[in-house]
Coordinates of C-alpha atoms in Angstrom, one line a residue:
X65 CA 0.0 0.0 0.0
X66 CA 1.3 3.5 -0.9
X67 CA 0.7 6.4 1.5
X68 CA 1.9 10.0 1.2
X69 CA 3.6 11.7 4.2
X70 CA 3.4 15.5 4.0
X71 CA 4.5 17.5 7.0
X72 CA 2.4 20.0 8.8
X73 CA 5.4 20.9 10.9
X74 CA 5.3 22.1 14.5
X75 CA 5.7 18.5 15.8
X76 CA 2.3 17.7 14.4
X77 CA 3.5 14.8 12.2
X78 CA 4.1 11.1 12.8
X79 CA 7.7 9.8 12.8
X80 CA 8.3 7.0 10.3
X81 CA 11.3 4.7 10.0
X82 CA 11.9 1.9 7.5
X83 CA 11.4 -1.4 9.1
X84 CA 9.2 -0.1 12.0
X85 CA 6.1 -2.0 12.9
X86 CA 3.7 0.2 14.9
X87 CA 0.3 1.8 15.0
X88 CA 0.1 4.6 12.5
X89 CA -2.8 7.0 11.8
X90 CA -4.0 7.5 8.3
X91 CA -6.5 10.0 6.9
X92 CA -9.9 8.5 6.3
X93 CA -9.1 8.0 2.6
X94 CA -6.0 5.9 3.5
X95 CA -3.9 8.0 1.0
X96 CA -2.1 10.2 3.5
X97 CA -0.6 9.9 7.0
X98 CA -2.8 11.9 9.3
X99 CA -1.2 15.0 10.9
X100 CA -2.3 17.9 13.0
X101 CA -4.1 17.7 16.2
X102 CA -5.6 14.4 17.3
X103 CA -9.2 14.0 16.3
X104 CA -11.7 11.3 15.3
X105 CA -11.0 11.9 11.6
X106 CA -8.1 9.5 11.4
X107 CA -7.9 5.7 11.2
X108 CA -5.5 3.6 13.2
X109 CA -3.6 0.8 11.4
X110 CA -0.9 -1.5 12.4
X111 CA 1.6 -1.6 9.6
X112 CA 5.3 -2.0 8.7
X113 CA 7.1 0.8 6.9
X114 CA 8.7 -0.9 3.9
X115 CA 10.2 2.1 2.0
X116 CA 10.3 5.9 2.1
X117 CA 11.1 7.8 -1.1
X118 CA 11.4 11.5 -1.9
X119 CA 11.5 13.0 -5.4
X120 CA 14.5 15.2 -4.6
X121 CA 16.2 13.5 -1.6
X122 CA 15.9 9.9 -2.9
X123 CA 15.7 6.9 -0.5
X124 CA 15.0 7.8 3.1
X125 CA 15.7 5.6 6.1
X126 CA 13.5 7.6 8.5
X127 CA 11.9 10.9 9.5
X128 CA 11.9 11.7 13.2
X129 CA 9.5 14.5 14.1
X130 CA 10.4 15.0 17.7
X131 CA 11.2 18.5 18.8
X132 CA 11.6 21.9 17.1
X133 CA 13.5 20.4 14.2
X134 CA 12.8 17.2 12.2
X135 CA 15.7 14.8 11.5
X136 CA 15.7 13.1 8.2
X137 CA 18.0 10.1 7.7
X138 CA 18.8 9.7 4.0
X139 CA 19.6 6.4 2.3
X140 CA 23.2 7.5 1.5
X141 CA 23.9 7.8 5.3
X142 CA 23.7 11.6 5.5
X143 CA 21.3 13.3 7.9
X144 CA 19.5 16.6 7.4
X145 CA 17.9 18.7 10.1
X146 CA 14.8 20.6 9.0
X147 CA 13.3 23.5 11.0
X148 CA 9.8 22.7 12.0
X149 CA 9.0 25.7 14.2
X150 CA 10.3 29.1 13.3
X151 CA 11.1 28.6 9.6
X152 CA 9.2 25.3 8.7
X153 CA 10.9 23.5 5.8
X154 CA 14.2 25.3 6.0
X155 CA 17.1 22.9 6.1
X156 CA 19.4 23.9 8.9
X157 CA 22.6 21.9 8.3
X158 CA 22.9 21.9 4.5
X159 CA 22.7 24.1 1.5
X160 CA 20.1 21.8 0.0
X161 CA 16.8 23.3 -1.0
X162 CA 13.7 21.1 -1.1
X163 CA 10.8 22.5 -3.1
X164 CA 8.2 19.8 -2.2
X165 CA 8.2 18.0 1.2
X166 CA 5.9 15.1 0.0
X167 CA 7.3 11.6 0.8
X168 CA 6.0 8.4 -0.8
X169 CA 5.8 5.6 1.8
X170 CA 5.2 2.0 1.0
X171 CA 3.6 0.1 3.9
X172 CA 2.6 -3.4 4.6
X173 CA -0.8 -3.3 6.2
X174 CA -1.1 -5.7 9.1
X175 CA -4.4 -4.7 10.7
X176 CA -7.0 -2.0 10.6
X177 CA -7.9 -1.6 14.3
X178 CA -11.1 0.5 13.8
X179 CA -9.8 3.1 16.4
X180 CA -8.9 6.7 15.9
X181 CA -5.9 8.4 17.6
X182 CA -8.2 10.0 20.1
X183 CA -9.7 6.6 21.1
X184 CA -6.2 5.1 21.4
X185 CA -5.0 8.0 23.6
X186 CA -8.0 7.6 25.9
X187 CA -7.1 3.9 26.4
X188 CA -3.6 4.6 27.7
X189 CA -2.6 5.9 31.1
X190 CA 0.1 8.6 31.5
X191 CA 2.7 6.0 32.5
X192 CA 1.7 3.7 29.6
X193 CA 2.1 6.6 27.1
X194 CA 5.5 7.5 28.6
X195 CA 6.7 3.9 28.4
X196 CA 5.4 3.5 24.8
X197 CA 7.2 6.7 23.8
X198 CA 10.5 5.5 25.3
X199 CA 10.2 2.0 23.7
X200 CA 9.4 3.6 20.3
X201 CA 12.5 5.9 20.6
X202 CA 14.7 2.9 21.4
X203 CA 13.2 1.1 18.4
X204 CA 13.9 4.0 16.1
X205 CA 17.5 4.2 17.2
X206 CA 18.0 0.5 16.6
X207 CA 16.4 0.7 13.1
X208 CA 18.6 3.7 12.2
X209 CA 21.7 2.2 13.7
X210 CA 22.2 4.9 16.3
X211 CA 23.5 4.6 19.8
X212 CA 22.4 8.1 20.8
X213 CA 20.1 10.7 19.3
X214 CA 19.4 14.3 20.2
X215 CA 15.7 13.7 19.8
X216 CA 15.8 10.9 22.4
X217 CA 15.4 12.6 25.8

């Protein structure tokens, strides 16, 4: 299944990493990853990220959307940091200029849970959310081959 990932910035987007199996939230039409504030207009799926591709950047290993800057791990091993707060879309550590931030993501759909992001959040306690976030960050680092990451605090 092909799904588009387009940033809304301001830490309103889902992180995606090739090889990750997790719950993701798609727009009702299943053509886009949902972003923005949690609402009942998205659909939760359990899926595996198979491939991430960008028309200008090429193959992408992962997009981490934690914090004021997004970190994009490219297939060639390089990493770009993109401002997501004060100057959304501006690359901070490179002279690269990207004109379109749409990524094409191939996923393997495992399950459609029938839940929305709001319903999932209501099911989890504060401690469960915290533990899940920590486990997810550890999984991202393992998939990206990192020992440490600025976004993992």
